[in-house]
Amino acid sequence: MGVFNATHPASFLLTGIPGLESLHPWLAGPLCVMYATALGGNAVILRAVQVEPSLHAPMYYFLSLLSFSDVAMSLATLPTVLGTFCFNARSIAFDACLIQMFLIHSFSMMESGILLAMSFDRYVAICDPLHYATVITSEFIAGMGLAVTVRSFITLFPLPFLIKRLPICRSNVLSHSYCLHPDMMKLACADITINSLYGLFVLVSTFGVDLFCISLSYVLILRSVLAMASHEERLKALNTCVSHILAVLAFYVPMVGVSTVHRFGKHVPRYVHVLMSNVYLFVPPVLNPLIYSVKTKGIRRAVFRMFHRIKM
């Protein structure tokens, strides 16, 4: 089969960082460290929550869901990223690219939904502590996990078909070392209005709504905290939210940055777009286990105990 058939290429060519190709072997080392940190750190948190009875609580179950989505996101990008930077293996089959695109967008949307569920957990814990045990139950957590998974699958299920219907004949070279919907649709030599509108709809109706609800929950939390009598109570309540706030910032700040650069930074060098996209995909899985290990005493103690048992 040639490079192109009637409607789409047999494969795509992935790109590392344009203009910095000579540095790819040097960048491979830091990328491997980042993947090791993301996969190892999140795996440790998952194991700690599983084996430590003191962590069998709603907040840590939500953290497990967050760690799972981070591991899944890292595994979705790892083969092509390391293949591109370590071995210059840039080719990916058309259907494999569609699958990777679906997985990356799905796990990203799952993470957004989990962060929203965690903000609701903090809201109930601080604003309505007497009903916390009856509202945030194991069934509620399982239901939220299922809901964010089903939402991601149903919302993003049309994306591969929307790409597959387009005749892609301009080029088969993608801008990243992984497959994304905006990157693939730009290669089409046909009207991409439907793809653009659906992408915008997904962005606003899921990530936009999630961020709005998270912000609203923290406005209500702040109002409740400021109503507390003692300074110590206010600090204690806010301290339980610090890790989650940092995780939200680690996820949404790069996302907003990427969206802003893509929509308004038409004259920005291409490598800036690529670097921003890489930050958006790689930073949250690396930072989340570090944030929760440093800021959450229960996780810290459980990890120390776990490694102590391994030594023994």
PDB file of C-alpha atoms in Angstrom:
ATOM      1  CA  MET A   1       0.000   0.000   0.000  1.00  0.00           C
ATOM      2  CA  GLY A   2       1.261   3.494  -0.760  1.00  0.00           C
ATOM      3  CA  VAL A   3       1.546   6.302   1.723  1.00  0.00           C
ATOM      4  CA  PHE A   4      -2.035   7.407   0.964  1.00  0.00           C
ATOM      5  CA  ASN A   5      -5.149   5.550  -0.084  1.00  0.00           C
ATOM      6  CA  ALA A   6      -8.364   7.196  -1.299  1.00  0.00           C
ATOM      7  CA  THR A   7      -9.252   8.849   2.009  1.00  0.00           C
ATOM      8  CA  HIS A   8      -6.414   8.662   4.508  1.00  0.00           C
ATOM      9  CA  PRO A   9      -2.733   7.736   4.919  1.00  0.00           C
ATOM     10  CA  ALA A  10      -1.694   4.209   5.882  1.00  0.00           C
ATOM     11  CA  SER A  11       0.332   5.759   8.695  1.00  0.00           C
ATOM     12  CA  PHE A  12       1.251   9.070  10.279  1.00  0.00           C
ATOM     13  CA  LEU A  13       4.719  10.419  11.015  1.00  0.00           C
ATOM     14  CA  LEU A  14       5.165  11.761  14.532  1.00  0.00           C
ATOM     15  CA  THR A  15       7.329  14.771  15.376  1.00  0.00           C
ATOM     16  CA  GLY A  16       9.432  15.459  18.450  1.00  0.00           C
ATOM     17  CA  ILE A  17      10.262  19.128  18.988  1.00  0.00           C
ATOM     18  CA  PRO A  18      10.605  20.997  15.669  1.00  0.00           C
ATOM     19  CA  GLY A  19      13.986  22.676  15.290  1.00  0.00           C
ATOM     20  CA  LEU A  20      15.479  20.737  18.211  1.00  0.00           C
ATOM     21  CA  GLU A  21      15.825  17.349  16.522  1.00  0.00           C
ATOM     22  CA  SER A  22      19.559  17.214  17.325  1.00  0.00           C
ATOM     23  CA  LEU A  23      18.704  17.417  21.033  1.00  0.00           C
ATOM     24  CA  HIS A  24      16.215  14.507  21.005  1.00  0.00           C
ATOM     25  CA  PRO A  25      18.761  11.952  22.351  1.00  0.00           C
ATOM     26  CA  TRP A  26      19.526  14.359  25.220  1.00  0.00           C
ATOM     27  CA  LEU A  27      15.834  14.941  25.912  1.00  0.00           C
ATOM     28  CA  ALA A  28      15.172  11.186  26.035  1.00  0.00           C
ATOM     29  CA  GLY A  29      16.845  10.928  29.468  1.00  0.00           C
ATOM     30  CA  PRO A  30      14.663  13.543  31.220  1.00  0.00           C
ATOM     31  CA  LEU A  31      11.573  12.068  29.541  1.00  0.00           C
ATOM     32  CA  CYS A  32      12.425   8.598  30.893  1.00  0.00           C
ATOM     33  CA  VAL A  33      12.871  10.110  34.376  1.00  0.00           C
ATOM     34  CA  MET A  34       9.481  11.821  34.086  1.00  0.00           C
ATOM     35  CA  TYR A  35       7.751   8.606  33.032  1.00  0.00           C
ATOM     36  CA  ALA A  36       9.481   6.671  35.819  1.00  0.00           C
ATOM     37  CA  THR A  37       8.369   9.301  38.353  1.00  0.00           C
ATOM     38  CA  ALA A  38       4.793   9.346  37.039  1.00  0.00           C
ATOM     39  CA  LEU A  39       4.369   5.562  36.837  1.00  0.00           C
ATOM     40  CA  GLY A  40       6.370   4.758  39.984  1.00  0.00           C
ATOM     41  CA  GLY A  41       4.910   7.544  42.133  1.00  0.00           C
ATOM     42  CA  ASN A  42       1.310   6.825  41.209  1.00  0.00           C
ATOM     43  CA  ALA A  43       1.821   3.065  41.569  1.00  0.00           C
ATOM     44  CA  VAL A  44       3.182   3.626  45.105  1.00  0.00           C
ATOM     45  CA  ILE A  45       0.113   5.707  46.018  1.00  0.00           C
ATOM     46  CA  LEU A  46      -2.231   3.049  44.605  1.00  0.00           C
ATOM     47  CA  ARG A  47      -0.438   0.336  46.559  1.00  0.00           C
ATOM     48  CA  ALA A  48      -0.327   2.411  49.768  1.00  0.00           C
ATOM     49  CA  VAL A  49      -4.087   3.043  49.648  1.00  0.00           C
ATOM     50  CA  GLN A  50      -4.679  -0.656  48.984  1.00  0.00           C
ATOM     51  CA  VAL A  51      -2.607  -2.068  51.862  1.00  0.00           C
ATOM     52  CA  GLU A  52      -2.920   0.619  54.570  1.00  0.00           C
ATOM     53  CA  PRO A  53      -6.147   0.389  56.611  1.00  0.00           C
ATOM     54  CA  SER A  54      -5.699   4.015  57.747  1.00  0.00           C
ATOM     55  CA  LEU A  55      -6.098   5.128  54.112  1.00  0.00           C
ATOM     56  CA  HIS A  56      -9.395   3.309  53.581  1.00  0.00           C
ATOM     57  CA  ALA A  57     -11.288   6.618  53.539  1.00  0.00           C
ATOM     58  CA  PRO A  58     -13.141   8.555  50.803  1.00  0.00           C
ATOM     59  CA  MET A  59     -10.425  11.180  50.232  1.00  0.00           C
ATOM     60  CA  TYR A  60      -7.840   8.472  49.542  1.00  0.00           C
ATOM     61  CA  TYR A  61     -10.193   6.464  47.329  1.00  0.00           C
ATOM     62  CA  PHE A  62     -10.612   9.569  45.178  1.00  0.00           C
ATOM     63  CA  LEU A  63      -6.822   9.960  45.165  1.00  0.00           C
ATOM     64  CA  SER A  64      -6.555   6.357  43.921  1.00  0.00           C
ATOM     65  CA  LEU A  65      -8.867   7.211  41.018  1.00  0.00           C
ATOM     66  CA  LEU A  66      -6.677  10.229  40.212  1.00  0.00           C
ATOM     67  CA  SER A  67      -3.517   8.096  40.330  1.00  0.00           C
ATOM     68  CA  PHE A  68      -5.129   5.478  38.097  1.00  0.00           C
ATOM     69  CA  SER A  69      -6.015   8.087  35.458  1.00  0.00           C
ATOM     70  CA  ASP A  70      -2.449   9.469  35.627  1.00  0.00           C
ATOM     71  CA  VAL A  71      -0.957   5.984  35.120  1.00  0.00           C
ATOM     72  CA  ALA A  72      -3.338   5.346  32.210  1.00  0.00           C
ATOM     73  CA  MET A  73      -2.474   8.703  30.611  1.00  0.00           C
ATOM     74  CA  SER A  74       1.265   8.013  30.925  1.00  0.00           C
ATOM     75  CA  LEU A  75       0.908   4.535  29.417  1.00  0.00           C
ATOM     76  CA  ALA A  76      -1.149   5.948  26.528  1.00  0.00           C
ATOM     77  CA  THR A  77       1.628   8.351  25.467  1.00  0.00           C
ATOM     78  CA  LEU A  78       4.736   6.384  26.522  1.00  0.00           C
ATOM     79  CA  PRO A  79       5.228   4.078  23.459  1.00  0.00           C
ATOM     80  CA  THR A  80       5.185   6.817  20.821  1.00  0.00           C
ATOM     81  CA  VAL A  81       6.978   9.496  22.877  1.00  0.00           C
ATOM     82  CA  LEU A  82       9.902   7.276  23.842  1.00  0.00           C
ATOM     83  CA  GLY A  83       9.911   5.714  20.368  1.00  0.00           C
ATOM     84  CA  THR A  84      10.215   9.172  18.788  1.00  0.00           C
ATOM     85  CA  PHE A  85      12.853  10.588  21.148  1.00  0.00           C
ATOM     86  CA  CYS A  86      14.898   7.453  21.930  1.00  0.00           C
ATOM     87  CA  PHE A  87      14.826   5.495  18.660  1.00  0.00           C
ATOM     88  CA  ASN A  88      13.584   7.998  16.065  1.00  0.00           C
ATOM     89  CA  ALA A  89      10.725   5.530  15.405  1.00  0.00           C
ATOM     90  CA  ARG A  90       8.247   8.087  14.099  1.00  0.00           C
ATOM     91  CA  SER A  91       5.719   6.002  12.164  1.00  0.00           C
ATOM     92  CA  ILE A  92       2.344   5.036  13.649  1.00  0.00           C
ATOM     93  CA  ALA A  93      -0.447   3.217  11.816  1.00  0.00           C
ATOM     94  CA  PHE A  94      -3.587   5.254  11.062  1.00  0.00           C
ATOM     95  CA  ASP A  95      -5.902   3.115  13.231  1.00  0.00           C
ATOM     96  CA  ALA A  96      -3.362   2.960  16.068  1.00  0.00           C
ATOM     97  CA  CYS A  97      -3.196   6.754  15.986  1.00  0.00           C
ATOM     98  CA  LEU A  98      -7.000   6.956  16.269  1.00  0.00           C
ATOM     99  CA  ILE A  99      -6.925   4.631  19.302  1.00  0.00           C
ATOM    100  CA  GLN A 100      -4.173   6.639  20.993  1.00  0.00           C
ATOM    101  CA  MET A 101      -6.036   9.904  20.314  1.00  0.00           C
ATOM    102  CA  PHE A 102      -9.206   8.478  21.892  1.00  0.00           C
ATOM    103  CA  LEU A 103      -7.308   7.200  24.954  1.00  0.00           C
ATOM    104  CA  ILE A 104      -5.395  10.442  25.568  1.00  0.00           C
ATOM    105  CA  HIS A 105      -8.512  12.618  25.365  1.00  0.00           C
ATOM    106  CA  SER A 106     -10.544  10.110  27.426  1.00  0.00           C
ATOM    107  CA  PHE A 107      -8.077   9.862  30.309  1.00  0.00           C
ATOM    108  CA  SER A 108      -7.632  13.638  30.304  1.00  0.00           C
ATOM    109  CA  MET A 109     -11.410  14.076  30.608  1.00  0.00           C
ATOM    110  CA  MET A 110     -11.526  11.402  33.334  1.00  0.00           C
ATOM    111  CA  GLU A 111      -8.921  13.325  35.322  1.00  0.00           C
ATOM    112  CA  SER A 112     -10.986  16.502  35.046  1.00  0.00           C
ATOM    113  CA  GLY A 113     -14.072  14.648  36.323  1.00  0.00           C
ATOM    114  CA  ILE A 114     -12.140  13.103  39.218  1.00  0.00           C
ATOM    115  CA  LEU A 115     -10.808  16.520  40.256  1.00  0.00           C
ATOM    116  CA  LEU A 116     -14.425  17.756  40.262  1.00  0.00           C
ATOM    117  CA  ALA A 117     -15.501  14.803  42.443  1.00  0.00           C
ATOM    118  CA  MET A 118     -12.614  15.546  44.833  1.00  0.00           C
ATOM    119  CA  SER A 119     -13.711  19.178  45.114  1.00  0.00           C
ATOM    120  CA  PHE A 120     -17.222  17.994  46.050  1.00  0.00           C
ATOM    121  CA  ASP A 121     -15.655  15.721  48.676  1.00  0.00           C
ATOM    122  CA  ARG A 122     -13.788  18.704  50.195  1.00  0.00           C
ATOM    123  CA  TYR A 123     -16.953  20.852  50.022  1.00  0.00           C
ATOM    124  CA  VAL A 124     -19.023  18.315  51.993  1.00  0.00           C
ATOM    125  CA  ALA A 125     -16.191  17.687  54.490  1.00  0.00           C
ATOM    126  CA  ILE A 126     -15.855  21.397  55.324  1.00  0.00           C
ATOM    127  CA  CYS A 127     -19.329  22.846  54.719  1.00  0.00           C
ATOM    128  CA  ASP A 128     -21.474  19.942  55.934  1.00  0.00           C
ATOM    129  CA  PRO A 129     -19.236  17.694  58.096  1.00  0.00           C
ATOM    130  CA  LEU A 130     -22.143  16.156  60.061  1.00  0.00           C
ATOM    131  CA  HIS A 131     -23.537  14.541  56.898  1.00  0.00           C
ATOM    132  CA  TYR A 132     -20.141  13.641  55.373  1.00  0.00           C
ATOM    133  CA  ALA A 133     -20.300   9.945  56.289  1.00  0.00           C
ATOM    134  CA  THR A 134     -23.820   9.562  54.899  1.00  0.00           C
ATOM    135  CA  VAL A 135     -23.163  11.515  51.663  1.00  0.00           C
ATOM    136  CA  ILE A 136     -19.633  10.387  50.704  1.00  0.00           C
ATOM    137  CA  THR A 137     -20.106   6.613  50.885  1.00  0.00           C
ATOM    138  CA  SER A 138     -18.234   3.819  49.093  1.00  0.00           C
ATOM    139  CA  GLU A 139     -21.215   3.489  46.739  1.00  0.00           C
ATOM    140  CA  PHE A 140     -21.064   7.222  45.959  1.00  0.00           C
ATOM    141  CA  ILE A 141     -17.331   7.005  45.167  1.00  0.00           C
ATOM    142  CA  ALA A 142     -17.820   3.947  42.939  1.00  0.00           C
ATOM    143  CA  GLY A 143     -20.712   5.729  41.206  1.00  0.00           C
ATOM    144  CA  MET A 144     -18.593   8.827  40.581  1.00  0.00           C
ATOM    145  CA  GLY A 145     -15.764   6.701  39.180  1.00  0.00           C
ATOM    146  CA  LEU A 146     -18.197   4.943  36.844  1.00  0.00           C
ATOM    147  CA  ALA A 147     -19.866   8.231  35.870  1.00  0.00           C
ATOM    148  CA  VAL A 148     -16.619   9.978  34.836  1.00  0.00           C
ATOM    149  CA  THR A 149     -15.552   6.876  32.867  1.00  0.00           C
ATOM    150  CA  VAL A 150     -18.880   6.571  31.033  1.00  0.00           C
ATOM    151  CA  ARG A 151     -18.967  10.330  30.371  1.00  0.00           C
ATOM    152  CA  SER A 152     -15.509  10.197  28.770  1.00  0.00           C
ATOM    153  CA  PHE A 153     -16.374   7.182  26.619  1.00  0.00           C
ATOM    154  CA  ILE A 154     -19.742   8.495  25.385  1.00  0.00           C
ATOM    155  CA  THR A 155     -18.555  12.082  24.795  1.00  0.00           C
ATOM    156  CA  LEU A 156     -15.382  11.132  22.912  1.00  0.00           C
ATOM    157  CA  PHE A 157     -16.663   8.038  21.088  1.00  0.00           C
ATOM    158  CA  PRO A 158     -17.527  10.083  17.927  1.00  0.00           C
ATOM    159  CA  LEU A 159     -13.999  11.562  17.587  1.00  0.00           C
ATOM    160  CA  PRO A 160     -12.309   8.656  15.751  1.00  0.00           C
ATOM    161  CA  PHE A 161     -15.252   8.446  13.329  1.00  0.00           C
ATOM    162  CA  LEU A 162     -15.204  12.213  12.756  1.00  0.00           C
ATOM    163  CA  ILE A 163     -11.528  11.926  11.798  1.00  0.00           C
ATOM    164  CA  LYS A 164     -12.028   8.771   9.707  1.00  0.00           C
ATOM    165  CA  ARG A 165     -14.670  10.446   7.522  1.00  0.00           C
ATOM    166  CA  LEU A 166     -12.210  13.205   6.516  1.00  0.00           C
ATOM    167  CA  PRO A 167     -10.033  12.829   3.434  1.00  0.00           C
ATOM    168  CA  ILE A 168      -6.517  13.434   4.755  1.00  0.00           C
ATOM    169  CA  CYS A 169      -4.298  14.229   1.809  1.00  0.00           C
ATOM    170  CA  ARG A 170      -2.295  17.358   2.657  1.00  0.00           C
ATOM    171  CA  SER A 171       0.366  15.583   4.668  1.00  0.00           C
ATOM    172  CA  ASN A 172       0.797  12.678   7.066  1.00  0.00           C
ATOM    173  CA  VAL A 173       3.174  14.490   9.430  1.00  0.00           C
ATOM    174  CA  LEU A 174       1.747  15.283  12.881  1.00  0.00           C
ATOM    175  CA  SER A 175       3.031  18.106  15.101  1.00  0.00           C
ATOM    176  CA  HIS A 176       3.577  15.985  18.233  1.00  0.00           C
ATOM    177  CA  SER A 177       5.036  12.676  19.365  1.00  0.00           C
ATOM    178  CA  TYR A 178       1.492  11.431  20.025  1.00  0.00           C
ATOM    179  CA  CYS A 179      -1.910  11.729  18.329  1.00  0.00           C
ATOM    180  CA  LEU A 180      -4.392  14.499  19.186  1.00  0.00           C
ATOM    181  CA  HIS A 181      -7.708  15.374  17.510  1.00  0.00           C
ATOM    182  CA  PRO A 182      -6.888  19.050  16.672  1.00  0.00           C
ATOM    183  CA  ASP A 183      -3.555  18.002  15.151  1.00  0.00           C
ATOM    184  CA  MET A 184      -5.064  15.247  12.975  1.00  0.00           C
ATOM    185  CA  MET A 185      -8.040  17.229  11.681  1.00  0.00           C
ATOM    186  CA  LYS A 186      -5.774  20.033  10.424  1.00  0.00           C
ATOM    187  CA  LEU A 187      -4.282  17.624   7.883  1.00  0.00           C
ATOM    188  CA  ALA A 188      -7.649  17.166   6.131  1.00  0.00           C
ATOM    189  CA  CYS A 189      -8.243  18.624   2.680  1.00  0.00           C
ATOM    190  CA  ALA A 190     -11.954  19.095   3.383  1.00  0.00           C
ATOM    191  CA  ASP A 191     -14.278  21.181   5.535  1.00  0.00           C
ATOM    192  CA  ILE A 192     -13.446  20.526   9.225  1.00  0.00           C
ATOM    193  CA  THR A 193     -16.219  22.724  10.680  1.00  0.00           C
ATOM    194  CA  ILE A 194     -18.036  19.760  12.282  1.00  0.00           C
ATOM    195  CA  ASN A 195     -14.821  18.533  13.920  1.00  0.00           C
ATOM    196  CA  SER A 196     -13.990  22.027  15.198  1.00  0.00           C
ATOM    197  CA  LEU A 197     -17.482  22.630  16.571  1.00  0.00           C
ATOM    198  CA  TYR A 198     -17.638  19.224  18.233  1.00  0.00           C
ATOM    199  CA  GLY A 199     -14.182  19.742  19.759  1.00  0.00           C
ATOM    200  CA  LEU A 200     -15.294  23.124  21.129  1.00  0.00           C
ATOM    201  CA  PHE A 201     -18.530  21.587  22.442  1.00  0.00           C
ATOM    202  CA  VAL A 202     -16.558  18.864  24.263  1.00  0.00           C
ATOM    203  CA  LEU A 203     -14.123  21.406  25.712  1.00  0.00           C
ATOM    204  CA  VAL A 204     -16.847  23.718  27.044  1.00  0.00           C
ATOM    205  CA  SER A 205     -19.399  21.104  28.164  1.00  0.00           C
ATOM    206  CA  THR A 206     -16.913  18.960  30.094  1.00  0.00           C
ATOM    207  CA  PHE A 207     -13.646  20.701  31.010  1.00  0.00           C
ATOM    208  CA  GLY A 208     -15.281  24.141  31.129  1.00  0.00           C
ATOM    209  CA  VAL A 209     -18.208  22.983  33.272  1.00  0.00           C
ATOM    210  CA  ASP A 210     -15.867  20.984  35.544  1.00  0.00           C
ATOM    211  CA  LEU A 211     -13.609  23.994  36.123  1.00  0.00           C
ATOM    212  CA  PHE A 212     -16.614  26.239  36.812  1.00  0.00           C
ATOM    213  CA  CYS A 213     -18.029  23.779  39.370  1.00  0.00           C
ATOM    214  CA  ILE A 214     -14.615  23.331  41.045  1.00  0.00           C
ATOM    215  CA  SER A 215     -14.264  27.128  41.315  1.00  0.00           C
ATOM    216  CA  LEU A 216     -17.798  27.413  42.712  1.00  0.00           C
ATOM    217  CA  SER A 217     -17.119  24.720  45.311  1.00  0.00           C
ATOM    218  CA  TYR A 218     -14.060  26.626  46.532  1.00  0.00           C
ATOM    219  CA  VAL A 219     -16.006  29.885  46.735  1.00  0.00           C
ATOM    220  CA  LEU A 220     -18.488  28.081  49.017  1.00  0.00           C
ATOM    221  CA  ILE A 221     -15.648  26.429  50.963  1.00  0.00           C
ATOM    222  CA  LEU A 222     -13.927  29.794  51.470  1.00  0.00           C
ATOM    223  CA  ARG A 223     -17.166  31.370  52.670  1.00  0.00           C
ATOM    224  CA  SER A 224     -17.667  28.535  55.159  1.00  0.00           C
ATOM    225  CA  VAL A 225     -14.052  28.712  56.356  1.00  0.00           C
ATOM    226  CA  LEU A 226     -14.203  32.474  56.917  1.00  0.00           C
ATOM    227  CA  ALA A 227     -17.285  31.927  59.079  1.00  0.00           C
ATOM    228  CA  MET A 228     -15.313  29.705  61.470  1.00  0.00           C
ATOM    229  CA  ALA A 229     -14.596  31.226  64.862  1.00  0.00           C
ATOM    230  CA  SER A 230     -10.959  30.337  65.513  1.00  0.00           C
ATOM    231  CA  HIS A 231      -7.903  31.005  63.370  1.00  0.00           C
ATOM    232  CA  GLU A 232      -6.648  27.443  63.992  1.00  0.00           C
ATOM    233  CA  GLU A 233      -9.881  25.906  62.674  1.00  0.00           C
ATOM    234  CA  ARG A 234      -9.661  28.017  59.516  1.00  0.00           C
ATOM    235  CA  LEU A 235      -6.051  26.982  58.870  1.00  0.00           C
ATOM    236  CA  LYS A 236      -6.825  23.311  59.531  1.00  0.00           C
ATOM    237  CA  ALA A 237      -9.792  23.352  57.134  1.00  0.00           C
ATOM    238  CA  LEU A 238      -7.841  25.107  54.375  1.00  0.00           C
ATOM    239  CA  ASN A 239      -4.858  22.793  54.843  1.00  0.00           C
ATOM    240  CA  THR A 240      -7.012  19.793  53.880  1.00  0.00           C
ATOM    241  CA  CYS A 241      -7.625  21.476  50.503  1.00  0.00           C
ATOM    242  CA  VAL A 242      -4.051  22.474  49.609  1.00  0.00           C
ATOM    243  CA  SER A 243      -3.109  19.228  47.826  1.00  0.00           C
ATOM    244  CA  HIS A 244      -6.279  19.250  45.746  1.00  0.00           C
ATOM    245  CA  ILE A 245      -5.875  22.938  44.827  1.00  0.00           C
ATOM    246  CA  LEU A 246      -2.304  22.267  43.645  1.00  0.00           C
ATOM    247  CA  ALA A 247      -3.494  19.247  41.612  1.00  0.00           C
ATOM    248  CA  VAL A 248      -6.217  21.389  39.992  1.00  0.00           C
ATOM    249  CA  LEU A 249      -3.662  24.092  39.128  1.00  0.00           C
ATOM    250  CA  ALA A 250      -1.211  21.488  37.736  1.00  0.00           C
ATOM    251  CA  PHE A 251      -3.961  20.184  35.442  1.00  0.00           C
ATOM    252  CA  TYR A 252      -5.866  23.306  34.361  1.00  0.00           C
ATOM    253  CA  VAL A 253      -3.120  25.958  34.111  1.00  0.00           C
ATOM    254  CA  PRO A 254      -1.219  24.071  31.342  1.00  0.00           C
ATOM    255  CA  MET A 255      -4.567  23.276  29.641  1.00  0.00           C
ATOM    256  CA  VAL A 256      -5.596  26.943  29.580  1.00  0.00           C
ATOM    257  CA  GLY A 257      -2.090  27.843  28.390  1.00  0.00           C
ATOM    258  CA  VAL A 258      -2.252  25.324  25.531  1.00  0.00           C
ATOM    259  CA  SER A 259      -5.743  26.496  24.486  1.00  0.00           C
ATOM    260  CA  THR A 260      -4.656  30.157  24.568  1.00  0.00           C
ATOM    261  CA  VAL A 261      -1.504  29.524  22.519  1.00  0.00           C
ATOM    262  CA  HIS A 262      -3.404  27.436  19.933  1.00  0.00           C
ATOM    263  CA  ARG A 263      -6.204  29.984  19.488  1.00  0.00           C
ATOM    264  CA  PHE A 264      -4.350  33.305  19.798  1.00  0.00           C
ATOM    265  CA  GLY A 265      -0.648  32.530  19.322  1.00  0.00           C
ATOM    266  CA  LYS A 266      -0.652  32.147  15.535  1.00  0.00           C
ATOM    267  CA  HIS A 267       2.756  33.855  15.245  1.00  0.00           C
ATOM    268  CA  VAL A 268       4.323  31.978  18.158  1.00  0.00           C
ATOM    269  CA  PRO A 269       7.096  29.543  17.038  1.00  0.00           C
ATOM    270  CA  ARG A 270       5.840  25.993  16.509  1.00  0.00           C
ATOM    271  CA  TYR A 271       8.145  24.504  19.142  1.00  0.00           C
ATOM    272  CA  VAL A 272       6.358  26.642  21.771  1.00  0.00           C
ATOM    273  CA  HIS A 273       3.041  24.957  20.852  1.00  0.00           C
ATOM    274  CA  VAL A 274       4.685  21.540  21.127  1.00  0.00           C
ATOM    275  CA  LEU A 275       6.389  22.314  24.443  1.00  0.00           C
ATOM    276  CA  MET A 276       3.118  23.645  25.930  1.00  0.00           C
ATOM    277  CA  SER A 277       1.245  20.517  24.826  1.00  0.00           C
ATOM    278  CA  ASN A 278       3.942  18.314  26.351  1.00  0.00           C
ATOM    279  CA  VAL A 279       3.731  20.239  29.633  1.00  0.00           C
ATOM    280  CA  TYR A 280      -0.054  19.739  29.663  1.00  0.00           C
ATOM    281  CA  LEU A 281       0.227  15.963  29.181  1.00  0.00           C
ATOM    282  CA  PHE A 282       3.336  15.197  31.242  1.00  0.00           C
ATOM    283  CA  VAL A 283       3.256  17.573  34.223  1.00  0.00           C
ATOM    284  CA  PRO A 284       0.087  16.433  36.093  1.00  0.00           C
ATOM    285  CA  PRO A 285       1.032  12.702  36.256  1.00  0.00           C
ATOM    286  CA  VAL A 286       4.511  13.666  37.521  1.00  0.00           C
ATOM    287  CA  LEU A 287       3.430  16.348  40.010  1.00  0.00           C
ATOM    288  CA  ASN A 288       0.319  14.728  41.529  1.00  0.00           C
ATOM    289  CA  PRO A 289       2.093  11.905  43.431  1.00  0.00           C
ATOM    290  CA  LEU A 290       4.770  14.372  44.594  1.00  0.00           C
ATOM    291  CA  ILE A 291       2.154  16.892  45.764  1.00  0.00           C
ATOM    292  CA  TYR A 292       0.126  14.327  47.703  1.00  0.00           C
ATOM    293  CA  SER A 293       3.211  12.603  49.145  1.00  0.00           C
ATOM    294  CA  VAL A 294       4.611  15.896  50.444  1.00  0.00           C
ATOM    295  CA  LYS A 295       1.385  17.626  51.548  1.00  0.00           C
ATOM    296  CA  THR A 296      -0.709  14.700  52.840  1.00  0.00           C
ATOM    297  CA  LYS A 297       0.482  13.294  56.153  1.00  0.00           C
ATOM    298  CA  GLY A 298      -1.507  10.053  55.813  1.00  0.00           C
ATOM    299  CA  ILE A 299       0.055   9.221  52.435  1.00  0.00           C
ATOM    300  CA  ARG A 300       3.533  10.128  53.695  1.00  0.00           C
ATOM    301  CA  ARG A 301       3.249   7.835  56.724  1.00  0.00           C
ATOM    302  CA  ALA A 302       1.791   4.982  54.671  1.00  0.00           C
ATOM    303  CA  VAL A 303       4.584   5.209  52.077  1.00  0.00           C
ATOM    304  CA  PHE A 304       7.267   5.217  54.816  1.00  0.00           C
ATOM    305  CA  ARG A 305       5.657   2.194  56.488  1.00  0.00           C
ATOM    306  CA  MET A 306       5.362   0.390  53.169  1.00  0.00           C
ATOM    307  CA  PHE A 307       9.036   0.870  52.287  1.00  0.00           C
ATOM    308  CA  HIS A 308      10.059  -0.014  55.854  1.00  0.00           C
ATOM    309  CA  ARG A 309       8.217  -3.347  55.521  1.00  0.00           C
ATOM    310  CA  ILE A 310       9.949  -3.977  52.185  1.00  0.00           C
ATOM    311  CA  LYS A 311      13.363  -3.367  53.833  1.00  0.00           C
ATOM    312  CA  MET A 312      12.502  -5.677  56.683  1.00  0.00           C
TER     313      MET A 312
END
